[in-house]
Amino acid sequence: MARMLAALAVAFVATAAFAGASPTISGDTLTISGISAGGAMAVQYEVAHSSKVRAAGVIAGVPYYCAQSNVYVALDCMSEPYIIDNPALVGEMREYEAVGAIDAMSNIKSHAVVLFSGTQDTVVAHGTMVALAQQYTLLGLSQAAVASNDTTPSVRAIFNVPAEHSWVTNFYGDNCDYLGKPYLNNCGVDFAGAFLRAAWLRMGLPELESRGQYNPANLHTFSQAAFGGSSSISMDTIGYVYIPDRCKASAPAGTTCHVHVNFHGCEQTRGTVGDVYVSHTGLNEYAETNAVIVVYPQATVSPLLPYNPKGCFDWWGYTGSHYADKYGAQIAFTNAVVARLMETGSLPAGGW
């Protein structure tokens, strides 16, 4: 009974946190990020909905449509980057664009992109991320230094840190060369801050405020089932959302909040690591000082159909041939969550 009451209390807080007319949720400042399979999903969502997304941060991801609906090609993309044919992949994008399966590719050349690849990554080869950077340049982005104050569209790469396969921070996690769950390593690199700073510059927002303090009480669950989240598409029925104090109903009238979506990697689901990943990316700390609502969609392990034994987001086609475009089950799911949040300022509550 106590457990049930606690769950109901969490659900109530999650709903109440969004109630009221203030703050305003901006529809023009959507940013996304992800690691590994989540990095691949971030790229896919960015390409599919490039008219909505303004910036993307990717750690250990792959170029768009690298797997070409084939799990064996996906494995090669991760370990043998010399097979990646970016002109051909961009050609596939043009075909999707022609039939309306992705937004106009020309939108991407207005984005801010920050990429990270650890020199010790044994899961996704460094060359694969180099190929992703090259794909962005083919799409019209120029390269800029990570610390640059340049406000023009650009792709910025952090490729010189001796990190293993992990989301990197400068305040939490295992040793930088550690490989294993929860795939959070302290490498002395504030990736969340580097990415958001570049995004804020590009979007013309006031300078990104320094990191605030994470408040566990501001991390809530929401119902993914309300948006079609189910085992049939390897999505959990529950997701996480971080609502900073500045974006609660009690915020001063006229407050504008932004939306950020972060996609976890394989073996980082709530079923595998609980809330460890979503609590320690560094994004929540910046959310507090910069009025950002952070959505953490949750995939789930699926042992049979679809076959997704590590709870990865789909970047090779286990949900169907449309996995990388607007009609893909997980992309459509994420888009529905973002749309609801921006249109109503609320998400349906969800408990354990």
C-alpha atoms as a printed R data frame, in Angstrom:
    type eleno elety resid chain resno      x       y       z
1   ATOM     1    CA   MET     A     1  0.000   0.000   0.000
2   ATOM     2    CA   ALA     A     2  2.807   2.423   0.879
3   ATOM     3    CA   ARG     A     3  4.444   1.771  -2.488
4   ATOM     4    CA   MET     A     4  1.138   2.463  -4.269
5   ATOM     5    CA   LEU     A     5  0.610   5.714  -2.379
6   ATOM     6    CA   ALA     A     6  4.144   6.807  -3.181
7   ATOM     7    CA   ALA     A     7  3.558   6.129  -6.861
8   ATOM     8    CA   LEU     A     8  0.327   8.131  -6.791
9   ATOM     9    CA   ALA     A     9  2.133  10.991  -5.100
10  ATOM    10    CA   VAL     A    10  4.793  11.028  -7.807
11  ATOM    11    CA   ALA     A    11  2.087  10.991 -10.474
12  ATOM    12    CA   PHE     A    12  0.314  13.925  -8.822
13  ATOM    13    CA   VAL     A    13  3.493  15.971  -8.607
14  ATOM    14    CA   ALA     A    14  4.311  15.276 -12.253
15  ATOM    15    CA   THR     A    15  0.907  16.549 -13.333
16  ATOM    16    CA   ALA     A    16  0.790  19.509 -10.975
17  ATOM    17    CA   ALA     A    17  4.220  20.678 -12.055
18  ATOM    18    CA   PHE     A    18  2.890  21.531 -15.487
19  ATOM    19    CA   ALA     A    19 -0.431  23.074 -14.453
20  ATOM    20    CA   GLY     A    20 -1.284  26.721 -15.078
21  ATOM    21    CA   ALA     A    21 -0.780  29.292 -17.808
22  ATOM    22    CA   SER     A    22  2.849  30.043 -17.016
23  ATOM    23    CA   PRO     A    23  5.506  29.447 -18.080
24  ATOM    24    CA   THR     A    24  5.377  29.539 -21.857
25  ATOM    25    CA   ILE     A    25  6.970  26.561 -23.607
26  ATOM    26    CA   SER     A    26  8.959  27.713 -26.633
27  ATOM    27    CA   GLY     A    27  8.299  25.892 -29.881
28  ATOM    28    CA   ASP     A    28 11.363  27.412 -31.539
29  ATOM    29    CA   THR     A    29 14.226  26.206 -29.356
30  ATOM    30    CA   LEU     A    30 14.044  22.412 -29.454
31  ATOM    31    CA   THR     A    31 17.399  20.729 -28.896
32  ATOM    32    CA   ILE     A    32 18.311  17.039 -28.751
33  ATOM    33    CA   SER     A    33 21.182  14.841 -27.675
34  ATOM    34    CA   GLY     A    34 22.107  11.212 -27.208
35  ATOM    35    CA   ILE     A    35 24.803   8.612 -26.756
36  ATOM    36    CA   SER     A    36 25.502   5.474 -28.783
37  ATOM    37    CA   ALA     A    37 22.170   4.095 -30.060
38  ATOM    38    CA   GLY     A    38 20.650   7.208 -28.521
39  ATOM    39    CA   GLY     A    39 23.138   9.303 -30.473
40  ATOM    40    CA   ALA     A    40 22.011   7.548 -33.633
41  ATOM    41    CA   MET     A    41 18.390   8.241 -32.691
42  ATOM    42    CA   ALA     A    42 19.209  11.893 -32.047
43  ATOM    43    CA   VAL     A    43 20.623  12.166 -35.574
44  ATOM    44    CA   GLN     A    44 17.583  10.382 -37.009
45  ATOM    45    CA   TYR     A    45 15.149  12.643 -35.176
46  ATOM    46    CA   GLU     A    46 17.120  15.722 -36.186
47  ATOM    47    CA   VAL     A    47 17.033  14.736 -39.861
48  ATOM    48    CA   ALA     A    48 13.389  13.649 -39.807
49  ATOM    49    CA   HIS     A    49 12.222  16.829 -38.065
50  ATOM    50    CA   SER     A    50 14.923  19.303 -39.038
51  ATOM    51    CA   SER     A    51 12.406  22.143 -39.234
52  ATOM    52    CA   LYS     A    52 11.776  21.782 -35.482
53  ATOM    53    CA   VAL     A    53 15.225  20.905 -34.144
54  ATOM    54    CA   ARG     A    54 17.752  23.707 -33.701
55  ATOM    55    CA   ALA     A    55 20.759  21.846 -32.305
56  ATOM    56    CA   ALA     A    56 22.034  18.316 -31.717
57  ATOM    57    CA   GLY     A    57 24.669  16.868 -29.403
58  ATOM    58    CA   VAL     A    58 25.924  13.387 -30.236
59  ATOM    59    CA   ILE     A    59 28.292  11.108 -28.341
60  ATOM    60    CA   ALA     A    60 29.496   7.915 -30.054
61  ATOM    61    CA   GLY     A    61 26.753   7.876 -32.669
62  ATOM    62    CA   VAL     A    62 26.713   6.983 -36.353
63  ATOM    63    CA   PRO     A    63 25.878   8.769 -39.624
64  ATOM    64    CA   TYR     A    64 22.249   8.952 -40.663
65  ATOM    65    CA   TYR     A    65 20.932   5.691 -42.164
66  ATOM    66    CA   CYS     A    66 24.326   4.047 -41.733
67  ATOM    67    CA   ALA     A    67 22.766   0.638 -40.961
68  ATOM    68    CA   GLN     A    68 20.471   0.688 -44.003
69  ATOM    69    CA   SER     A    69 17.888  -1.494 -42.218
70  ATOM    70    CA   ASN     A    70 20.401  -4.286 -41.631
71  ATOM    71    CA   VAL     A    71 21.753  -5.272 -38.211
72  ATOM    72    CA   TYR     A    72 24.936  -6.721 -39.729
73  ATOM    73    CA   VAL     A    73 25.632  -3.489 -41.585
74  ATOM    74    CA   ALA     A    74 24.964  -1.687 -38.303
75  ATOM    75    CA   LEU     A    75 27.713  -3.683 -36.612
76  ATOM    76    CA   ASP     A    76 30.090  -2.837 -39.451
77  ATOM    77    CA   CYS     A    77 29.205   0.860 -39.151
78  ATOM    78    CA   MET     A    78 30.391   0.774 -35.553
79  ATOM    79    CA   SER     A    79 33.647  -1.080 -36.111
80  ATOM    80    CA   GLU     A    80 34.654  -0.612 -39.755
81  ATOM    81    CA   PRO     A    81 34.035   3.027 -40.675
82  ATOM    82    CA   TYR     A    82 35.792   2.657 -44.023
83  ATOM    83    CA   ILE     A    83 32.606   1.001 -45.348
84  ATOM    84    CA   ILE     A    84 30.573   4.162 -44.747
85  ATOM    85    CA   ASP     A    85 29.625   5.815 -48.035
86  ATOM    86    CA   ASN     A    86 28.395   9.272 -47.084
87  ATOM    87    CA   PRO     A    87 27.470  10.423 -50.614
88  ATOM    88    CA   ALA     A    88 25.263   7.338 -50.942
89  ATOM    89    CA   LEU     A    89 23.682   7.948 -47.540
90  ATOM    90    CA   VAL     A    90 22.974  11.571 -48.429
91  ATOM    91    CA   GLY     A    91 21.413  10.258 -51.628
92  ATOM    92    CA   GLU     A    92 19.093   8.101 -49.513
93  ATOM    93    CA   MET     A    93 18.177  11.207 -47.542
94  ATOM    94    CA   ARG     A    94 17.259  13.011 -50.748
95  ATOM    95    CA   GLU     A    95 14.921  10.164 -51.658
96  ATOM    96    CA   TYR     A    96 13.244  10.398 -48.250
97  ATOM    97    CA   GLU     A    97 12.986  14.164 -48.628
98  ATOM    98    CA   ALA     A    98 11.341  13.802 -52.038
99  ATOM    99    CA   VAL     A    99  8.469  11.770 -50.596
100 ATOM   100    CA   GLY     A   100  8.086  13.851 -47.445
101 ATOM   101    CA   ALA     A   101  9.462  11.201 -45.093
102 ATOM   102    CA   ILE     A   102 11.937  13.747 -43.684
103 ATOM   103    CA   ASP     A   103 11.864  17.534 -43.549
104 ATOM   104    CA   ALA     A   104 13.804  19.608 -46.075
105 ATOM   105    CA   MET     A   105 17.489  18.734 -45.792
106 ATOM   106    CA   SER     A   106 18.394  22.394 -46.230
107 ATOM   107    CA   ASN     A   107 17.195  23.020 -42.663
108 ATOM   108    CA   ILE     A   108 20.169  21.143 -41.255
109 ATOM   109    CA   LYS     A   109 22.694  23.697 -42.468
110 ATOM   110    CA   SER     A   110 21.191  26.153 -39.977
111 ATOM   111    CA   HIS     A   111 21.761  23.886 -36.956
112 ATOM   112    CA   ALA     A   112 24.418  23.800 -34.259
113 ATOM   113    CA   VAL     A   113 25.973  20.354 -33.805
114 ATOM   114    CA   VAL     A   114 28.475  19.192 -31.191
115 ATOM   115    CA   LEU     A   115 30.059  15.737 -31.507
116 ATOM   116    CA   PHE     A   116 32.130  13.712 -29.046
117 ATOM   117    CA   SER     A   117 34.220  10.611 -29.716
118 ATOM   118    CA   GLY     A   118 36.592   9.175 -27.126
119 ATOM   119    CA   THR     A   119 39.984   8.080 -28.406
120 ATOM   120    CA   GLN     A   120 39.649   4.895 -26.305
121 ATOM   121    CA   ASP     A   121 36.104   4.010 -27.426
122 ATOM   122    CA   THR     A   122 36.053   0.275 -28.176
123 ATOM   123    CA   VAL     A   123 32.342   0.149 -29.073
124 ATOM   124    CA   VAL     A   124 31.948   2.840 -31.731
125 ATOM   125    CA   ALA     A   125 35.124   3.476 -33.714
126 ATOM   126    CA   HIS     A   126 36.529   6.988 -33.783
127 ATOM   127    CA   GLY     A   127 36.352   6.884 -37.583
128 ATOM   128    CA   THR     A   128 32.599   6.390 -37.426
129 ATOM   129    CA   MET     A   129 32.188   9.718 -35.674
130 ATOM   130    CA   VAL     A   130 34.585  11.330 -38.130
131 ATOM   131    CA   ALA     A   131 32.248  10.041 -40.838
132 ATOM   132    CA   LEU     A   132 29.298  11.626 -39.031
133 ATOM   133    CA   ALA     A   133 31.125  14.962 -38.949
134 ATOM   134    CA   GLN     A   134 31.798  14.596 -42.668
135 ATOM   135    CA   GLN     A   135 28.135  13.854 -43.307
136 ATOM   136    CA   TYR     A   136 27.192  17.113 -41.608
137 ATOM   137    CA   THR     A   137 29.652  19.032 -43.776
138 ATOM   138    CA   LEU     A   138 28.066  17.450 -46.857
139 ATOM   139    CA   LEU     A   139 24.767  18.820 -45.562
140 ATOM   140    CA   GLY     A   140 26.187  22.340 -45.462
141 ATOM   141    CA   LEU     A   141 27.620  22.831 -41.981
142 ATOM   142    CA   SER     A   142 31.078  24.329 -41.543
143 ATOM   143    CA   GLN     A   143 33.430  23.212 -38.772
144 ATOM   144    CA   ALA     A   144 34.145  25.422 -35.774
145 ATOM   145    CA   ALA     A   145 36.221  25.150 -32.621
146 ATOM   146    CA   VAL     A   146 34.300  23.874 -29.617
147 ATOM   147    CA   ALA     A   147 35.094  26.944 -27.503
148 ATOM   148    CA   SER     A   148 34.326  29.360 -30.330
149 ATOM   149    CA   ASN     A   149 31.784  32.127 -29.787
150 ATOM   150    CA   ASP     A   150 30.791  31.862 -33.429
151 ATOM   151    CA   THR     A   151 27.018  32.114 -33.794
152 ATOM   152    CA   THR     A   152 26.901  30.750 -37.333
153 ATOM   153    CA   PRO     A   153 25.722  27.193 -38.048
154 ATOM   154    CA   SER     A   154 28.520  24.751 -37.413
155 ATOM   155    CA   VAL     A   155 29.620  21.294 -36.380
156 ATOM   156    CA   ARG     A   156 32.048  21.212 -33.462
157 ATOM   157    CA   ALA     A   157 33.998  18.071 -32.636
158 ATOM   158    CA   ILE     A   158 35.598  16.947 -29.371
159 ATOM   159    CA   PHE     A   159 37.717  14.063 -30.598
160 ATOM   160    CA   ASN     A   160 40.850  14.244 -28.420
161 ATOM   161    CA   VAL     A   161 39.752  12.917 -25.023
162 ATOM   162    CA   PRO     A   162 40.958   9.423 -23.918
163 ATOM   163    CA   ALA     A   163 37.443   8.271 -23.058
164 ATOM   164    CA   GLU     A   164 35.838   4.859 -23.354
165 ATOM   165    CA   HIS     A   165 32.286   4.416 -24.614
166 ATOM   166    CA   SER     A   166 30.265   6.630 -22.258
167 ATOM   167    CA   TRP     A   167 28.353   9.835 -21.677
168 ATOM   168    CA   VAL     A   168 31.112  12.104 -20.395
169 ATOM   169    CA   THR     A   169 30.946  14.609 -17.564
170 ATOM   170    CA   ASN     A   170 33.331  16.603 -15.405
171 ATOM   171    CA   PHE     A   171 31.640  15.822 -12.104
172 ATOM   172    CA   TYR     A   172 30.269  12.270 -11.989
173 ATOM   173    CA   GLY     A   173 30.975   8.737 -13.104
174 ATOM   174    CA   ASP     A   174 33.592   6.041 -13.458
175 ATOM   175    CA   ASN     A   175 37.158   6.539 -14.615
176 ATOM   176    CA   CYS     A   176 37.397   7.913 -18.116
177 ATOM   177    CA   ASP     A   177 38.792   4.658 -19.517
178 ATOM   178    CA   TYR     A   178 36.134   2.436 -17.901
179 ATOM   179    CA   LEU     A   179 33.783   0.401 -20.097
180 ATOM   180    CA   GLY     A   180 30.534  -0.741 -18.529
181 ATOM   181    CA   LYS     A   181 27.199   0.218 -17.025
182 ATOM   182    CA   PRO     A   182 25.948   2.815 -16.419
183 ATOM   183    CA   TYR     A   183 28.214   4.233 -19.161
184 ATOM   184    CA   LEU     A   184 28.757   7.510 -17.326
185 ATOM   185    CA   ASN     A   185 32.430   8.495 -17.089
186 ATOM   186    CA   ASN     A   186 34.092  11.441 -15.410
187 ATOM   187    CA   CYS     A   187 36.550  12.622 -18.051
188 ATOM   188    CA   GLY     A   188 36.885  16.223 -16.959
189 ATOM   189    CA   VAL     A   189 34.724  17.205 -19.933
190 ATOM   190    CA   ASP     A   190 31.455  19.078 -19.516
191 ATOM   191    CA   PHE     A   191 29.781  17.816 -22.674
192 ATOM   192    CA   ALA     A   192 26.325  18.969 -21.600
193 ATOM   193    CA   GLY     A   193 27.620  22.491 -21.093
194 ATOM   194    CA   ALA     A   194 29.691  22.559 -24.292
195 ATOM   195    CA   PHE     A   195 26.714  21.441 -26.335
196 ATOM   196    CA   LEU     A   196 24.134  23.720 -24.734
197 ATOM   197    CA   ARG     A   197 26.496  26.703 -24.958
198 ATOM   198    CA   ALA     A   198 26.885  26.161 -28.716
199 ATOM   199    CA   ALA     A   199 23.122  25.702 -29.063
200 ATOM   200    CA   TRP     A   200 22.346  28.886 -27.138
201 ATOM   201    CA   LEU     A   201 24.820  30.851 -29.269
202 ATOM   202    CA   ARG     A   202 23.269  29.562 -32.466
203 ATOM   203    CA   MET     A   203 19.705  30.243 -31.317
204 ATOM   204    CA   GLY     A   204 20.559  33.794 -30.291
205 ATOM   205    CA   LEU     A   205 19.536  33.250 -26.675
206 ATOM   206    CA   PRO     A   206 21.214  35.077 -23.792
207 ATOM   207    CA   GLU     A   207 24.526  33.529 -22.817
208 ATOM   208    CA   LEU     A   208 24.131  30.119 -21.194
209 ATOM   209    CA   GLU     A   209 24.102  30.455 -17.424
210 ATOM   210    CA   SER     A   210 26.546  28.370 -15.426
211 ATOM   211    CA   ARG     A   211 25.478  25.036 -14.039
212 ATOM   212    CA   GLY     A   212 22.987  25.042 -11.182
213 ATOM   213    CA   GLN     A   213 22.180  22.320  -8.668
214 ATOM   214    CA   TYR     A   214 20.353  19.125  -9.543
215 ATOM   215    CA   ASN     A   215 17.167  18.667  -7.519
216 ATOM   216    CA   PRO     A   216 16.017  15.021  -7.354
217 ATOM   217    CA   ALA     A   217 12.502  16.218  -6.527
218 ATOM   218    CA   ASN     A   218 12.309  17.776  -9.999
219 ATOM   219    CA   LEU     A   219 12.798  14.451 -11.786
220 ATOM   220    CA   HIS     A   220  9.391  12.960 -12.575
221 ATOM   221    CA   THR     A   221  7.958  10.052 -14.492
222 ATOM   222    CA   PHE     A   222  5.400  10.428 -17.267
223 ATOM   223    CA   SER     A   223  3.227   8.000 -19.191
224 ATOM   224    CA   GLN     A   224  4.866   6.876 -22.410
225 ATOM   225    CA   ALA     A   225  1.917   4.518 -22.925
226 ATOM   226    CA   ALA     A   226 -0.218   7.586 -23.645
227 ATOM   227    CA   PHE     A   227  1.918   8.160 -26.747
228 ATOM   228    CA   GLY     A   228  2.061   4.562 -27.907
229 ATOM   229    CA   GLY     A   229  4.994   3.435 -25.811
230 ATOM   230    CA   SER     A   230  4.776  -0.340 -25.511
231 ATOM   231    CA   SER     A   231  6.802  -3.523 -25.793
232 ATOM   232    CA   SER     A   232  5.693  -3.869 -29.423
233 ATOM   233    CA   ILE     A   233  8.077  -1.040 -30.342
234 ATOM   234    CA   SER     A   234 10.546  -1.763 -27.526
235 ATOM   235    CA   MET     A   235  9.522   1.340 -25.596
236 ATOM   236    CA   ASP     A   236  8.861   1.456 -21.867
237 ATOM   237    CA   THR     A   237  5.436   2.567 -20.677
238 ATOM   238    CA   ILE     A   238  7.158   5.076 -18.387
239 ATOM   239    CA   GLY     A   239  9.611   7.850 -19.241
240 ATOM   240    CA   TYR     A   240 11.386  10.584 -17.285
241 ATOM   241    CA   VAL     A   241 11.079  14.345 -17.445
242 ATOM   242    CA   TYR     A   242 13.099  16.882 -15.480
243 ATOM   243    CA   ILE     A   243 11.144  20.037 -14.622
244 ATOM   244    CA   PRO     A   244 13.396  22.752 -13.180
245 ATOM   245    CA   ASP     A   245 12.066  25.220 -10.640
246 ATOM   246    CA   ARG     A   246 11.987  27.955 -13.282
247 ATOM   247    CA   CYS     A   247  9.550  25.927 -15.392
248 ATOM   248    CA   LYS     A   248  7.021  25.035 -12.721
249 ATOM   249    CA   ALA     A   249  3.548  26.530 -12.538
250 ATOM   250    CA   SER     A   250  4.797  28.825  -9.787
251 ATOM   251    CA   ALA     A   251  7.276  30.472 -12.165
252 ATOM   252    CA   PRO     A   252  6.810  34.214 -12.735
253 ATOM   253    CA   ALA     A   253  4.425  35.164 -15.524
254 ATOM   254    CA   GLY     A   254  6.233  35.671 -18.808
255 ATOM   255    CA   THR     A   255  8.820  32.979 -18.163
256 ATOM   256    CA   THR     A   256  9.816  31.098 -21.314
257 ATOM   257    CA   CYS     A   257 11.041  27.529 -21.069
258 ATOM   258    CA   HIS     A   258 12.856  25.435 -23.638
259 ATOM   259    CA   VAL     A   259 12.626  21.723 -24.425
260 ATOM   260    CA   HIS     A   260 15.534  19.319 -24.685
261 ATOM   261    CA   VAL     A   261 15.235  15.606 -25.500
262 ATOM   262    CA   ASN     A   262 18.016  13.215 -24.516
263 ATOM   263    CA   PHE     A   263 18.172   9.635 -25.814
264 ATOM   264    CA   HIS     A   264 20.022   7.109 -23.643
265 ATOM   265    CA   GLY     A   265 22.288   4.424 -25.037
266 ATOM   266    CA   CYS     A   266 22.053   0.648 -24.868
267 ATOM   267    CA   GLU     A   267 21.956  -0.758 -21.314
268 ATOM   268    CA   GLN     A   268 21.040   2.657 -19.888
269 ATOM   269    CA   THR     A   269 17.277   2.159 -19.579
270 ATOM   270    CA   ARG     A   270 15.432   2.648 -16.307
271 ATOM   271    CA   GLY     A   271 14.944  -1.114 -16.205
272 ATOM   272    CA   THR     A   272 18.718  -1.603 -16.289
273 ATOM   273    CA   VAL     A   273 20.229   1.326 -14.362
274 ATOM   274    CA   GLY     A   274 17.186   2.932 -12.729
275 ATOM   275    CA   ASP     A   275 17.427   6.725 -12.705
276 ATOM   276    CA   VAL     A   276 21.236   6.822 -12.532
277 ATOM   277    CA   TYR     A   277 21.710   7.917 -16.124
278 ATOM   278    CA   VAL     A   278 18.919  10.492 -16.217
279 ATOM   279    CA   SER     A   279 20.146  11.979 -12.937
280 ATOM   280    CA   HIS     A   280 23.781  12.502 -13.922
281 ATOM   281    CA   THR     A   281 24.110  13.676 -17.532
282 ATOM   282    CA   GLY     A   282 24.755  17.251 -16.420
283 ATOM   283    CA   LEU     A   283 21.779  18.436 -18.445
284 ATOM   284    CA   ASN     A   284 19.558  18.828 -15.384
285 ATOM   285    CA   GLU     A   285 21.973  21.226 -13.713
286 ATOM   286    CA   TYR     A   286 21.897  23.516 -16.745
287 ATOM   287    CA   ALA     A   287 18.136  23.067 -16.941
288 ATOM   288    CA   GLU     A   288 17.779  24.721 -13.539
289 ATOM   289    CA   THR     A   289 19.618  27.901 -14.493
290 ATOM   290    CA   ASN     A   290 18.470  28.148 -18.114
291 ATOM   291    CA   ALA     A   291 14.791  27.140 -17.914
292 ATOM   292    CA   VAL     A   292 14.989  23.869 -19.843
293 ATOM   293    CA   ILE     A   293 12.562  20.975 -19.521
294 ATOM   294    CA   VAL     A   294 14.544  17.804 -20.223
295 ATOM   295    CA   VAL     A   295 12.681  14.786 -21.581
296 ATOM   296    CA   TYR     A   296 14.338  11.384 -21.252
297 ATOM   297    CA   PRO     A   297 12.429   8.850 -23.401
298 ATOM   298    CA   GLN     A   298 12.925   5.284 -22.237
299 ATOM   299    CA   ALA     A   299 13.408   2.289 -24.489
300 ATOM   300    CA   THR     A   300 13.115  -1.168 -22.966
301 ATOM   301    CA   VAL     A   301 14.677  -4.581 -23.343
302 ATOM   302    CA   SER     A   302 12.808  -6.828 -25.759
303 ATOM   303    CA   PRO     A   303 14.041 -10.452 -25.781
304 ATOM   304    CA   LEU     A   304 12.068 -11.713 -28.773
305 ATOM   305    CA   LEU     A   305  9.887  -9.622 -31.099
306 ATOM   306    CA   PRO     A   306 11.222  -7.101 -31.701
307 ATOM   307    CA   TYR     A   307 14.670  -8.389 -30.784
308 ATOM   308    CA   ASN     A   308 16.364  -5.691 -28.738
309 ATOM   309    CA   PRO     A   309 18.171  -7.439 -25.877
310 ATOM   310    CA   LYS     A   310 20.031  -4.373 -24.597
311 ATOM   311    CA   GLY     A   311 17.253  -1.790 -24.710
312 ATOM   312    CA   CYS     A   312 18.732   0.249 -27.568
313 ATOM   313    CA   PHE     A   313 16.838   2.842 -29.558
314 ATOM   314    CA   ASP     A   314 16.202   1.627 -33.088
315 ATOM   315    CA   TRP     A   315 18.814   2.626 -35.644
316 ATOM   316    CA   TRP     A   316 18.930  -0.604 -37.661
317 ATOM   317    CA   GLY     A   317 15.270  -1.388 -38.314
318 ATOM   318    CA   TYR     A   318 13.901  -3.681 -35.623
319 ATOM   319    CA   THR     A   319 10.683  -1.620 -35.567
320 ATOM   320    CA   GLY     A   320 10.298  -1.619 -39.347
321 ATOM   321    CA   SER     A   321 11.700  -0.067 -42.491
322 ATOM   322    CA   HIS     A   322 10.656   3.484 -41.545
323 ATOM   323    CA   TYR     A   323 12.765   3.503 -38.361
324 ATOM   324    CA   ALA     A   324 14.863   6.486 -39.535
325 ATOM   325    CA   ASP     A   325 12.097   8.727 -40.885
326 ATOM   326    CA   LYS     A   326  9.004  10.557 -39.630
327 ATOM   327    CA   TYR     A   327  6.891   7.427 -39.833
328 ATOM   328    CA   GLY     A   328  9.217   5.328 -37.688
329 ATOM   329    CA   ALA     A   329  7.499   4.152 -34.521
330 ATOM   330    CA   GLN     A   330 10.021   5.598 -32.079
331 ATOM   331    CA   ILE     A   331 10.488   8.864 -33.954
332 ATOM   332    CA   ALA     A   332  6.720   9.345 -34.192
333 ATOM   333    CA   PHE     A   333  6.434   8.541 -30.490
334 ATOM   334    CA   THR     A   334  9.077  11.130 -29.559
335 ATOM   335    CA   ASN     A   335  7.517  13.727 -31.808
336 ATOM   336    CA   ALA     A   336  4.140  13.211 -30.142
337 ATOM   337    CA   VAL     A   337  5.695  13.736 -26.708
338 ATOM   338    CA   VAL     A   338  7.417  16.932 -27.834
339 ATOM   339    CA   ALA     A   339  4.258  18.224 -29.522
340 ATOM   340    CA   ARG     A   340  2.123  17.617 -26.422
341 ATOM   341    CA   LEU     A   341  4.630  19.347 -24.187
342 ATOM   342    CA   MET     A   342  4.919  22.371 -26.456
343 ATOM   343    CA   GLU     A   343  1.197  22.668 -27.157
344 ATOM   344    CA   THR     A   344 -0.209  22.106 -23.671
345 ATOM   345    CA   GLY     A   345  2.712  22.558 -21.319
346 ATOM   346    CA   SER     A   346  1.959  19.172 -19.796
347 ATOM   347    CA   LEU     A   347  2.624  15.454 -20.062
348 ATOM   348    CA   PRO     A   348  0.369  12.731 -18.647
349 ATOM   349    CA   ALA     A   349  1.594  11.478 -15.312
350 ATOM   350    CA   GLY     A   350  3.032   8.022 -14.928
351 ATOM   351    CA   GLY     A   351  4.089   6.017 -11.900
352 ATOM   352    CA   TRP     A   352  5.922   2.836 -11.190
